Amino acid sequence: MAFAQPLLTLLQRIERGLDAIIRPVVFAGMAALIGVITLQIVSRVLFSAVGWTEEVARFLLVWITFLASTLAFQRGRHIAVTFAVDALPLSLRKLARLAALAVVLAFMIALIVIGYRYMQVQSFQKSASLRLSMTYVYAVIPLSAAIMAWYALVDMIDVLVNGEPTASAPEAPL
């Protein structure tokens, strides 16, 4: 499968590009969340509460959670019990990892479809304070599922080409 190595390298480069976009977005979301919550506390203590801060904080938390979960998924940091798979011989371990990635990929594709439908169903609804279409709030579900599906697909190709997933990103704190 030497012909697949350049393709895998390209896919991993795209994966690192996505990572380079998502990390600062999550960081900016966290900074904004801290700022909004600080504004909420200060405004309640010193003068009347700013009404939109609770809603913005909630929406930021949802987006940060889903986007940061893509980063955790890409680094293999979600909860996993791997001792049984790790004890298998290499050929069976490869097959088990491929099966697990296929299940993850199928789940993510289902989540994309369901998330998109849910986003469309909620498109008429507006948020209470900001009057923001809830489509924007729920758009993170199919978006992050698509990103995780991409990561799972790249991991599947990596297992097929190399036998074991290679580290596509250096170990760094989220």
Tab-separated table of N, CA and C in Angstrom:
chain	number	residue	atom	x	y	z
A	1	MET	N	0.817	-1.200	0.000
A	1	MET	CA	0.000	0.000	0.000
A	1	MET	C	0.855	1.257	0.000
A	2	ALA	N	1.948	1.208	-0.686
A	2	ALA	CA	2.838	2.367	-0.758
A	2	ALA	C	2.179	3.537	-1.485
A	3	PHE	N	1.267	3.234	-2.413
A	3	PHE	CA	0.573	4.293	-3.137
A	3	PHE	C	-0.329	5.109	-2.227
A	4	ALA	N	-0.771	4.538	-1.114
A	4	ALA	CA	-1.691	5.216	-0.208
A	4	ALA	C	-0.984	6.157	0.764
A	5	GLN	N	0.319	6.003	0.927
A	5	GLN	CA	1.041	6.835	1.889
A	5	GLN	C	0.970	8.330	1.562
A	6	PRO	N	1.149	8.754	0.289
A	6	PRO	CA	1.006	10.191	-0.002
A	6	PRO	C	-0.408	10.706	0.277
A	7	LEU	N	-1.418	9.880	-0.010
A	7	LEU	CA	-2.794	10.272	0.291
A	7	LEU	C	-2.991	10.435	1.791
A	8	LEU	N	-2.463	9.489	2.552
A	8	LEU	CA	-2.565	9.562	4.007
A	8	LEU	C	-1.864	10.801	4.539
A	9	THR	N	-0.719	11.114	3.994
A	9	THR	CA	0.017	12.316	4.408
A	9	THR	C	-0.805	13.570	4.142
A	10	LEU	N	-1.451	13.633	2.989
A	10	LEU	CA	-2.309	14.780	2.656
A	10	LEU	C	-3.488	14.867	3.620
A	11	LEU	N	-4.127	13.734	3.890
A	11	LEU	CA	-5.266	13.722	4.807
A	11	LEU	C	-4.856	14.149	6.212
A	12	GLN	N	-3.688	13.703	6.655
A	12	GLN	CA	-3.209	14.103	7.975
A	12	GLN	C	-2.840	15.583	8.007
A	13	ARG	N	-2.375	16.114	6.900
A	13	ARG	CA	-2.084	17.546	6.828
A	13	ARG	C	-3.385	18.348	6.935
A	14	ILE	N	-4.439	17.879	6.269
A	14	ILE	CA	-5.749	18.533	6.385
A	14	ILE	C	-6.250	18.437	7.827
A	15	GLU	N	-6.040	17.284	8.441
A	15	GLU	CA	-6.427	17.090	9.842
A	15	GLU	C	-5.713	18.093	10.750
A	16	ARG	N	-4.432	18.280	10.534
A	16	ARG	CA	-3.683	19.266	11.334
A	16	ARG	C	-4.166	20.688	11.050
A	17	GLY	N	-4.577	20.958	9.804
A	17	GLY	CA	-5.136	22.273	9.471
A	17	GLY	C	-6.441	22.528	10.210
A	18	LEU	N	-7.303	21.521	10.250
A	18	LEU	CA	-8.540	21.650	11.025
A	18	LEU	C	-8.239	21.908	12.494
A	19	ASP	N	-7.276	21.164	13.008
A	19	ASP	CA	-6.854	21.330	14.392
A	19	ASP	C	-6.350	22.753	14.633
A	20	ALA	N	-5.597	23.284	13.676
A	20	ALA	CA	-5.048	24.640	13.811
A	20	ALA	C	-6.141	25.700	13.777
A	21	ILE	N	-7.269	25.381	13.200
A	21	ILE	CA	-8.398	26.319	13.189
A	21	ILE	C	-9.226	26.175	14.457
A	22	ILE	N	-9.496	24.934	14.857
A	22	ILE	CA	-10.404	24.686	15.986
A	22	ILE	C	-9.792	25.116	17.316
A	23	ARG	N	-8.507	24.869	17.516
A	23	ARG	CA	-7.884	25.215	18.808
A	23	ARG	C	-8.033	26.689	19.155
A	24	PRO	N	-7.691	27.635	18.261
A	24	PRO	CA	-7.881	29.047	18.631
A	24	PRO	C	-9.357	29.433	18.780
A	25	VAL	N	-10.232	28.777	18.024
A	25	VAL	CA	-11.657	29.071	18.161
A	25	VAL	C	-12.143	28.655	19.553
A	26	VAL	N	-11.727	27.484	20.010
A	26	VAL	CA	-12.101	27.029	21.355
A	26	VAL	C	-11.491	27.961	22.402
A	27	PHE	N	-10.239	28.352	22.201
A	27	PHE	CA	-9.595	29.272	23.142
A	27	PHE	C	-10.339	30.608	23.192
A	28	ALA	N	-10.685	31.142	22.020
A	28	ALA	CA	-11.422	32.419	21.976
A	28	ALA	C	-12.798	32.268	22.624
A	29	GLY	N	-13.434	31.112	22.404
A	29	GLY	CA	-14.721	30.865	23.043
A	29	GLY	C	-14.610	30.821	24.555
A	30	MET	N	-13.544	30.185	25.045
A	30	MET	CA	-13.331	30.144	26.502
A	30	MET	C	-13.082	31.551	27.054
A	31	ALA	N	-12.265	32.323	26.351
A	31	ALA	CA	-11.991	33.699	26.790
A	31	ALA	C	-13.279	34.524	26.781
A	32	ALA	N	-14.084	34.359	25.744
A	32	ALA	CA	-15.358	35.082	25.670
A	32	ALA	C	-16.299	34.631	26.785
A	33	LEU	N	-16.310	33.333	27.066
A	33	LEU	CA	-17.159	32.805	28.135
A	33	LEU	C	-16.758	33.393	29.485
A	34	ILE	N	-15.465	33.454	29.735
A	34	ILE	CA	-14.979	34.054	30.983
A	34	ILE	C	-15.379	35.527	31.050
A	35	GLY	N	-15.229	36.237	29.940
A	35	GLY	CA	-15.602	37.650	29.900
A	35	GLY	C	-17.084	37.871	30.125
A	36	VAL	N	-17.912	37.067	29.492
A	36	VAL	CA	-19.368	37.215	29.623
A	36	VAL	C	-19.819	36.884	31.037
A	37	ILE	N	-19.273	35.837	31.616
A	37	ILE	CA	-19.659	35.474	32.987
A	37	ILE	C	-19.169	36.531	33.980
A	38	THR	N	-17.979	37.062	33.743
A	38	THR	CA	-17.476	38.144	34.599
A	38	THR	C	-18.391	39.362	34.503
A	39	LEU	N	-18.785	39.716	33.276
A	39	LEU	CA	-19.717	40.837	33.086
A	39	LEU	C	-21.030	40.568	33.811
A	40	GLN	N	-21.509	39.347	33.742
A	40	GLN	CA	-22.758	38.992	34.415
A	40	GLN	C	-22.636	39.169	35.929
A	41	ILE	N	-21.545	38.712	36.500
A	41	ILE	CA	-21.360	38.827	37.955
A	41	ILE	C	-21.211	40.291	38.363
A	42	VAL	N	-20.365	41.018	37.649
A	42	VAL	CA	-20.132	42.430	37.981
A	42	VAL	C	-21.414	43.239	37.831
A	43	SER	N	-22.154	42.991	36.761
A	43	SER	CA	-23.378	43.772	36.550
A	43	SER	C	-24.434	43.473	37.622
A	44	ARG	N	-24.484	42.250	38.098
A	44	ARG	CA	-25.454	41.919	39.147
A	44	ARG	C	-25.070	42.535	40.483
A	45	VAL	N	-23.768	42.634	40.737
A	45	VAL	CA	-23.312	43.170	42.014
A	45	VAL	C	-23.382	44.700	42.020
A	46	LEU	N	-22.936	45.337	40.955
A	46	LEU	CA	-22.811	46.785	40.948
A	46	LEU	C	-24.054	47.522	40.467
A	47	PHE	N	-24.772	46.944	39.519
A	47	PHE	CA	-25.987	47.585	39.007
A	47	PHE	C	-26.926	46.497	38.515
A	48	SER	N	-27.909	46.832	37.728
A	48	SER	CA	-28.874	45.808	37.297
A	48	SER	C	-28.217	44.837	36.318
A	49	ALA	N	-28.672	43.615	36.354
A	49	ALA	CA	-28.076	42.545	35.555
A	49	ALA	C	-28.256	42.808	34.060
A	50	VAL	N	-27.240	42.456	33.304
A	50	VAL	CA	-27.314	42.524	31.847
A	50	VAL	C	-28.006	41.237	31.402
A	51	GLY	N	-29.128	41.385	30.725
A	51	GLY	CA	-29.994	40.246	30.449
A	51	GLY	C	-29.452	39.210	29.490
A	52	TRP	N	-28.673	39.612	28.541
A	52	TRP	CA	-28.234	38.683	27.493
A	52	TRP	C	-27.046	37.822	27.894
A	53	THR	N	-26.395	38.119	29.009
A	53	THR	CA	-25.167	37.398	29.356
A	53	THR	C	-25.399	35.917	29.635
A	54	GLU	N	-26.493	35.584	30.274
A	54	GLU	CA	-26.770	34.174	30.581
A	54	GLU	C	-26.958	33.376	29.296
A	55	GLU	N	-27.673	33.955	28.346
A	55	GLU	CA	-27.916	33.268	27.083
A	55	GLU	C	-26.633	33.091	26.274
A	56	VAL	N	-25.833	34.132	26.206
A	56	VAL	CA	-24.568	34.042	25.470
A	56	VAL	C	-23.644	33.021	26.134
A	57	ALA	N	-23.588	33.018	27.455
A	57	ALA	CA	-22.750	32.052	28.165
A	57	ALA	C	-23.201	30.623	27.864
A	58	ARG	N	-24.493	30.389	27.837
A	58	ARG	CA	-25.015	29.054	27.548
A	58	ARG	C	-24.642	28.629	26.125
A	59	PHE	N	-24.826	29.511	25.155
A	59	PHE	CA	-24.518	29.178	23.767
A	59	PHE	C	-23.020	28.962	23.565
A	60	LEU	N	-22.208	29.790	24.212
A	60	LEU	CA	-20.761	29.599	24.118
A	60	LEU	C	-20.337	28.264	24.717
A	61	LEU	N	-20.933	27.902	25.830
A	61	LEU	CA	-20.586	26.630	26.468
A	61	LEU	C	-20.936	25.444	25.567
A	62	VAL	N	-22.070	25.515	24.893
A	62	VAL	CA	-22.460	24.445	23.974
A	62	VAL	C	-21.457	24.332	22.831
A	63	TRP	N	-21.132	25.452	22.212
A	63	TRP	CA	-20.187	25.432	21.092
A	63	TRP	C	-18.800	24.970	21.534
A	64	ILE	N	-18.337	25.470	22.668
A	64	ILE	CA	-17.014	25.077	23.163
A	64	ILE	C	-16.982	23.572	23.445
A	65	THR	N	-18.028	23.056	24.065
A	65	THR	CA	-18.078	21.632	24.400
A	65	THR	C	-17.991	20.770	23.153
A	66	PHE	N	-18.791	21.069	22.151
A	66	PHE	CA	-18.790	20.255	20.938
A	66	PHE	C	-17.479	20.395	20.171
A	67	LEU	N	-16.970	21.612	20.031
A	67	LEU	CA	-15.724	21.789	19.268
A	67	LEU	C	-14.528	21.193	20.009
A	68	ALA	N	-14.485	21.354	21.324
A	68	ALA	CA	-13.375	20.765	22.083
A	68	ALA	C	-13.453	19.244	22.062
A	69	SER	N	-14.648	18.689	21.947
A	69	SER	CA	-14.755	17.231	21.855
A	69	SER	C	-14.146	16.714	20.559
A	70	THR	N	-14.161	17.520	19.499
A	70	THR	CA	-13.486	17.097	18.265
A	70	THR	C	-11.984	17.025	18.480
A	71	LEU	N	-11.450	17.972	19.238
A	71	LEU	CA	-10.017	17.947	19.545
A	71	LEU	C	-9.663	16.737	20.397
A	72	ALA	N	-10.503	16.446	21.379
A	72	ALA	CA	-10.259	15.273	22.229
A	72	ALA	C	-10.360	13.987	21.418
A	73	PHE	N	-11.327	13.929	20.519
A	73	PHE	CA	-11.484	12.746	19.680
A	73	PHE	C	-10.256	12.540	18.794
A	74	GLN	N	-9.772	13.620	18.217
A	74	GLN	CA	-8.621	13.524	17.318
A	74	GLN	C	-7.383	13.029	18.052
A	75	ARG	N	-7.252	13.365	19.312
A	75	ARG	CA	-6.086	12.959	20.097
A	75	ARG	C	-6.304	11.641	20.833
A	76	GLY	N	-7.482	11.034	20.663
A	76	GLY	CA	-7.764	9.783	21.352
A	76	GLY	C	-7.953	9.964	22.839
A	77	ARG	N	-8.470	11.104	23.251
A	77	ARG	CA	-8.604	11.403	24.679
A	77	ARG	C	-9.998	11.139	25.229
A	78	HIS	N	-10.916	10.686	24.387
A	78	HIS	CA	-12.223	10.312	24.922
A	78	HIS	C	-12.070	9.019	25.713
A	79	ILE	N	-13.014	8.750	26.563
A	79	ILE	CA	-12.954	7.557	27.400
A	79	ILE	C	-12.949	6.318	26.503
A	80	ALA	N	-11.999	5.442	26.756
A	80	ALA	CA	-11.906	4.198	25.995
A	80	ALA	C	-11.312	3.121	26.882
A	81	VAL	N	-11.804	1.917	26.691
A	81	VAL	CA	-11.252	0.765	27.389
A	81	VAL	C	-10.547	-0.063	26.319
A	82	THR	N	-9.219	-0.038	26.333
A	82	THR	CA	-8.463	-0.644	25.238
A	82	THR	C	-7.667	-1.876	25.647
A	83	PHE	N	-7.746	-2.277	26.910
A	83	PHE	CA	-6.886	-3.382	27.337
A	83	PHE	C	-7.187	-4.666	26.578
A	84	ALA	N	-8.442	-4.913	26.231
A	84	ALA	CA	-8.781	-6.138	25.500
A	84	ALA	C	-8.237	-6.087	24.075
A	85	VAL	N	-8.387	-4.947	23.433
A	85	VAL	CA	-7.887	-4.793	22.058
A	85	VAL	C	-6.361	-4.824	22.049
A	86	ASP	N	-5.740	-4.185	23.017
A	86	ASP	CA	-4.272	-4.158	23.075
A	86	ASP	C	-3.671	-5.538	23.316
A	87	ALA	N	-4.434	-6.436	23.907
A	87	ALA	CA	-3.927	-7.787	24.186
A	87	ALA	C	-4.022	-8.711	22.975
A	88	LEU	N	-4.728	-8.279	21.942
A	88	LEU	CA	-4.900	-9.112	20.748
A	88	LEU	C	-3.634	-9.128	19.897
A	89	PRO	N	-3.471	-10.183	19.087
A	89	PRO	CA	-2.373	-10.170	18.109
A	89	PRO	C	-2.594	-9.040	17.107
A	90	LEU	N	-1.540	-8.628	16.417
A	90	LEU	CA	-1.578	-7.453	15.550
A	90	LEU	C	-2.696	-7.516	14.516
A	91	SER	N	-2.878	-8.645	13.850
A	91	SER	CA	-3.899	-8.730	12.800
A	91	SER	C	-5.306	-8.568	13.376
A	92	LEU	N	-5.570	-9.190	14.511
A	92	LEU	CA	-6.881	-9.041	15.150
A	92	LEU	C	-7.056	-7.650	15.748
A	93	ARG	N	-5.970	-7.093	16.262
A	93	ARG	CA	-6.021	-5.731	16.813
A	93	ARG	C	-6.377	-4.737	15.709
A	94	LYS	N	-5.778	-4.919	14.561
A	94	LYS	CA	-6.066	-4.051	13.407
A	94	LYS	C	-7.532	-4.182	13.006
A	95	LEU	N	-8.027	-5.408	12.962
A	95	LEU	CA	-9.420	-5.655	12.612
A	95	LEU	C	-10.368	-5.041	13.648
A	96	ALA	N	-10.036	-5.177	14.920
A	96	ALA	CA	-10.868	-4.606	15.984
A	96	ALA	C	-10.882	-3.080	15.912
A	97	ARG	N	-9.723	-2.476	15.657
A	97	ARG	CA	-9.667	-1.012	15.537
A	97	ARG	C	-10.468	-0.535	14.330
A	98	LEU	N	-10.369	-1.266	13.222
A	98	LEU	CA	-11.150	-0.903	12.034
A	98	LEU	C	-12.650	-1.016	12.306
A	99	ALA	N	-13.046	-2.077	12.999
A	99	ALA	CA	-14.464	-2.242	13.335
A	99	ALA	C	-14.937	-1.110	14.244
A	100	ALA	N	-14.133	-0.763	15.246
A	100	ALA	CA	-14.502	0.323	16.155
A	100	ALA	C	-14.600	1.655	15.407
A	101	LEU	N	-13.657	1.901	14.521
A	101	LEU	CA	-13.689	3.149	13.743
A	101	LEU	C	-14.872	3.169	12.782
A	102	ALA	N	-15.235	2.011	12.242
A	102	ALA	CA	-16.402	1.940	11.360
A	102	ALA	C	-17.685	2.258	12.132
A	103	VAL	N	-17.778	1.766	13.362
A	103	VAL	CA	-18.943	2.071	14.198
A	103	VAL	C	-18.979	3.566	14.521
A	104	VAL	N	-17.828	4.124	14.863
A	104	VAL	CA	-17.756	5.560	15.153
A	104	VAL	C	-18.147	6.369	13.922
A	105	LEU	N	-17.631	5.993	12.773
A	105	LEU	CA	-17.940	6.704	11.537
A	105	LEU	C	-19.440	6.633	11.230
A	106	ALA	N	-20.039	5.458	11.389
A	106	ALA	CA	-21.480	5.316	11.155
A	106	ALA	C	-22.277	6.172	12.132
A	107	PHE	N	-21.856	6.196	13.397
A	107	PHE	CA	-22.543	7.017	14.391
A	107	PHE	C	-22.426	8.505	14.046
A	108	MET	N	-21.244	8.924	13.626
A	108	MET	CA	-21.051	10.338	13.289
A	108	MET	C	-21.873	10.737	12.063
A	109	ILE	N	-21.968	9.852	11.089
A	109	ILE	CA	-22.794	10.146	9.915
A	109	ILE	C	-24.262	10.262	10.330
A	110	ALA	N	-24.713	9.353	11.197
A	110	ALA	CA	-26.084	9.448	11.706
A	110	ALA	C	-26.282	10.751	12.483
A	111	LEU	N	-25.285	11.151	13.260
A	111	LEU	CA	-25.378	12.394	14.029
A	111	LEU	C	-25.396	13.616	13.116
A	112	ILE	N	-24.679	13.557	12.012
A	112	ILE	CA	-24.730	14.657	11.039
A	112	ILE	C	-26.150	14.803	10.513
A	113	VAL	N	-26.743	13.697	10.096
A	113	VAL	CA	-28.097	13.733	9.532
A	113	VAL	C	-29.111	14.192	10.576
A	114	ILE	N	-29.065	13.586	11.753
A	114	ILE	CA	-30.019	13.935	12.805
A	114	ILE	C	-29.803	15.380	13.263
A	115	GLY	N	-28.554	15.780	13.433
A	115	GLY	CA	-28.259	17.148	13.844
A	115	GLY	C	-28.724	18.171	12.824
A	116	TYR	N	-28.547	17.856	11.540
A	116	TYR	CA	-29.002	18.764	10.484
A	116	TYR	C	-30.529	18.877	10.491
A	117	ARG	N	-31.197	17.749	10.642
A	117	ARG	CA	-32.668	17.776	10.694
A	117	ARG	C	-33.147	18.563	11.909
A	118	TYR	N	-32.508	18.351	13.036
A	118	TYR	CA	-32.895	19.075	14.250
A	118	TYR	C	-32.645	20.576	14.082
A	119	MET	N	-31.546	20.902	13.440
A	119	MET	CA	-31.224	22.296	13.167
A	119	MET	C	-32.312	22.930	12.294
A	120	GLN	N	-32.796	22.184	11.306
A	120	GLN	CA	-33.845	22.702	10.423
A	120	GLN	C	-35.182	22.836	11.156
A	121	VAL	N	-35.488	21.887	12.025
A	121	VAL	CA	-36.740	21.936	12.776
A	121	VAL	C	-36.756	23.152	13.703
A	122	GLN	N	-35.610	23.480	14.271
A	122	GLN	CA	-35.530	24.604	15.209
A	122	GLN	C	-35.284	25.943	14.524
A	123	SER	N	-35.253	25.973	13.202
A	123	SER	CA	-34.890	27.199	12.488
A	123	SER	C	-35.885	28.339	12.705
A	124	PHE	N	-37.123	28.014	13.005
A	124	PHE	CA	-38.116	29.063	13.234
A	124	PHE	C	-37.984	29.701	14.604
A	125	GLN	N	-37.355	29.012	15.537
A	125	GLN	CA	-37.269	29.471	16.924
A	125	GLN	C	-36.176	30.514	17.084
A	126	LYS	N	-36.467	31.535	17.865
A	126	LYS	CA	-35.503	32.592	18.176
A	126	LYS	C	-35.153	32.519	19.659
A	127	SER	N	-33.914	32.879	19.974
A	127	SER	CA	-33.514	32.900	21.379
A	127	SER	C	-34.231	34.040	22.101
A	128	ALA	N	-34.372	33.885	23.403
A	128	ALA	CA	-35.192	34.815	24.187
A	128	ALA	C	-34.621	36.231	24.237
A	129	SER	N	-33.344	36.361	24.544
A	129	SER	CA	-32.765	37.688	24.737
A	129	SER	C	-32.223	38.302	23.450
A	130	LEU	N	-31.465	37.530	22.725
A	130	LEU	CA	-30.770	38.053	21.549
A	130	LEU	C	-31.593	38.002	20.276
A	131	ARG	N	-32.675	37.224	20.293
A	131	ARG	CA	-33.511	37.011	19.120
A	131	ARG	C	-32.699	36.396	17.975
A	132	LEU	N	-31.736	35.578	18.352
A	132	LEU	CA	-30.865	34.876	17.416
A	132	LEU	C	-31.561	33.596	16.975
A	133	SER	N	-31.475	33.284	15.694
A	133	SER	CA	-32.060	32.045	15.207
A	133	SER	C	-31.343	30.870	15.867
A	134	MET	N	-32.109	29.938	16.378
A	134	MET	CA	-31.527	28.784	17.060
A	134	MET	C	-30.798	27.860	16.088
A	135	THR	N	-30.969	28.098	14.795
A	135	THR	CA	-30.217	27.341	13.797
A	135	THR	C	-28.725	27.476	14.048
A	136	TYR	N	-28.287	28.673	14.394
A	136	TYR	CA	-26.860	28.915	14.631
A	136	TYR	C	-26.366	28.190	15.879
A	137	VAL	N	-27.207	28.063	16.849
A	137	VAL	CA	-26.820	27.375	18.079
A	137	VAL	C	-26.692	25.873	17.810
A	138	TYR	N	-27.664	25.314	17.111
A	138	TYR	CA	-27.675	23.873	16.865
A	138	TYR	C	-26.775	23.449	15.709
A	139	ALA	N	-26.254	24.395	14.952
A	139	ALA	CA	-25.376	24.063	13.818
A	139	ALA	C	-24.099	23.367	14.262
A	140	VAL	N	-23.723	23.521	15.509
A	140	VAL	CA	-22.500	22.900	16.006
A	140	VAL	C	-22.616	21.372	16.052
A	141	ILE	N	-23.823	20.849	16.136
A	141	ILE	CA	-23.986	19.390	16.210
A	141	ILE	C	-23.545	18.725	14.911
A	142	PRO	N	-24.127	19.070	13.756
A	142	PRO	CA	-23.646	18.416	12.533
A	142	PRO	C	-22.223	18.828	12.162
A	143	LEU	N	-21.828	20.040	12.513
A	143	LEU	CA	-20.468	20.494	12.205
A	143	LEU	C	-19.429	19.654	12.946
A	144	SER	N	-19.586	19.504	14.255
A	144	SER	CA	-18.594	18.727	15.003
A	144	SER	C	-18.683	17.241	14.669
A	145	ALA	N	-19.867	16.742	14.365
A	145	ALA	CA	-19.976	15.342	13.951
A	145	ALA	C	-19.262	15.124	12.621
A	146	ALA	N	-19.344	16.089	11.714
A	146	ALA	CA	-18.640	15.973	10.430
A	146	ALA	C	-17.126	15.996	10.633
A	147	ILE	N	-16.671	16.841	11.534
A	147	ILE	CA	-15.231	16.901	11.816
A	147	ILE	C	-14.757	15.580	12.436
A	148	MET	N	-15.522	15.049	13.390
A	148	MET	CA	-15.134	13.778	14.001
A	148	MET	C	-15.224	12.628	12.996
A	149	ALA	N	-16.184	12.684	12.076
A	149	ALA	CA	-16.269	11.662	11.033
A	149	ALA	C	-15.028	11.722	10.147
A	150	TRP	N	-14.574	12.932	9.847
A	150	TRP	CA	-13.348	13.096	9.067
A	150	TRP	C	-12.161	12.475	9.801
A	151	TYR	N	-12.043	12.773	11.084
A	151	TYR	CA	-10.949	12.219	11.875
A	151	TYR	C	-11.010	10.694	11.908
A	152	ALA	N	-12.216	10.138	12.047
A	152	ALA	CA	-12.368	8.677	12.071
A	152	ALA	C	-11.978	8.077	10.722
A	153	LEU	N	-12.348	8.740	9.647
A	153	LEU	CA	-11.994	8.258	8.310
A	153	LEU	C	-10.481	8.273	8.107
A	154	VAL	N	-9.838	9.340	8.521
A	154	VAL	CA	-8.377	9.422	8.413
A	154	VAL	C	-7.725	8.336	9.272
A	155	ASP	N	-8.256	8.103	10.458
A	155	ASP	CA	-7.718	7.038	11.321
A	155	ASP	C	-7.898	5.660	10.689
A	156	MET	N	-9.046	5.448	10.031
A	156	MET	CA	-9.269	4.163	9.352
A	156	MET	C	-8.238	3.946	8.248
A	157	ILE	N	-8.005	4.979	7.465
A	157	ILE	CA	-7.011	4.871	6.394
A	157	ILE	C	-5.628	4.643	6.978
A	158	ASP	N	-5.345	5.305	8.090
A	158	ASP	CA	-4.061	5.138	8.763
A	158	ASP	C	-3.875	3.698	9.236
A	159	VAL	N	-4.907	3.109	9.809
A	159	VAL	CA	-4.820	1.719	10.266
A	159	VAL	C	-4.637	0.784	9.079
A	160	LEU	N	-5.331	1.057	7.982
A	160	LEU	CA	-5.187	0.214	6.794
A	160	LEU	C	-3.783	0.305	6.195
A	161	VAL	N	-3.217	1.511	6.187
A	161	VAL	CA	-1.902	1.719	5.567
A	161	VAL	C	-0.780	1.271	6.494
A	162	ASN	N	-0.833	1.681	7.765
A	162	ASN	CA	0.281	1.450	8.689
A	162	ASN	C	0.062	0.322	9.679
A	163	GLY	N	-1.152	-0.157	9.792
A	163	GLY	CA	-1.430	-1.219	10.749
A	163	GLY	C	-1.813	-0.694	12.113
A	164	GLU	N	-1.205	0.354	12.553
A	164	GLU	CA	-1.518	1.008	13.824
A	164	GLU	C	-1.652	2.497	13.541
A	165	PRO	N	-2.580	3.171	14.214
A	165	PRO	CA	-2.676	4.616	13.998
A	165	PRO	C	-1.393	5.311	14.422
A	166	THR	N	-0.947	6.234	13.593
A	166	THR	CA	0.223	7.020	13.957
A	166	THR	C	-0.218	8.296	14.626
A	167	ALA	N	0.653	8.887	15.374
A	167	ALA	CA	0.333	10.151	16.050
A	167	ALA	C	0.342	11.257	15.010
A	168	SER	N	-0.851	11.791	14.698
A	168	SER	CA	-0.932	12.838	13.691
A	168	SER	C	-0.651	14.213	14.256
A	169	ALA	N	-0.770	14.345	15.572
A	169	ALA	CA	-0.496	15.629	16.206
A	169	ALA	C	0.367	15.371	17.428
A	170	PRO	N	1.295	16.259	17.698
A	170	PRO	CA	2.106	16.064	18.897
A	170	PRO	C	1.245	16.161	20.140
A	171	GLU	N	1.617	15.392	21.151
A	171	GLU	CA	0.893	15.418	22.402
A	171	GLU	C	1.052	16.802	23.042
A	172	ALA	N	-0.053	17.486	23.119
A	172	ALA	CA	-0.047	18.811	23.716
A	172	ALA	C	-1.333	18.965	24.523
A	173	PRO	N	-1.320	19.734	25.563
A	173	PRO	CA	-2.553	19.916	26.335
A	173	PRO	C	-3.598	20.614	25.506
A	174	LEU	N	-4.856	20.247	25.736
A	174	LEU	CA	-5.949	20.893	25.031
A	174	LEU	C	-6.124	22.277	25.554
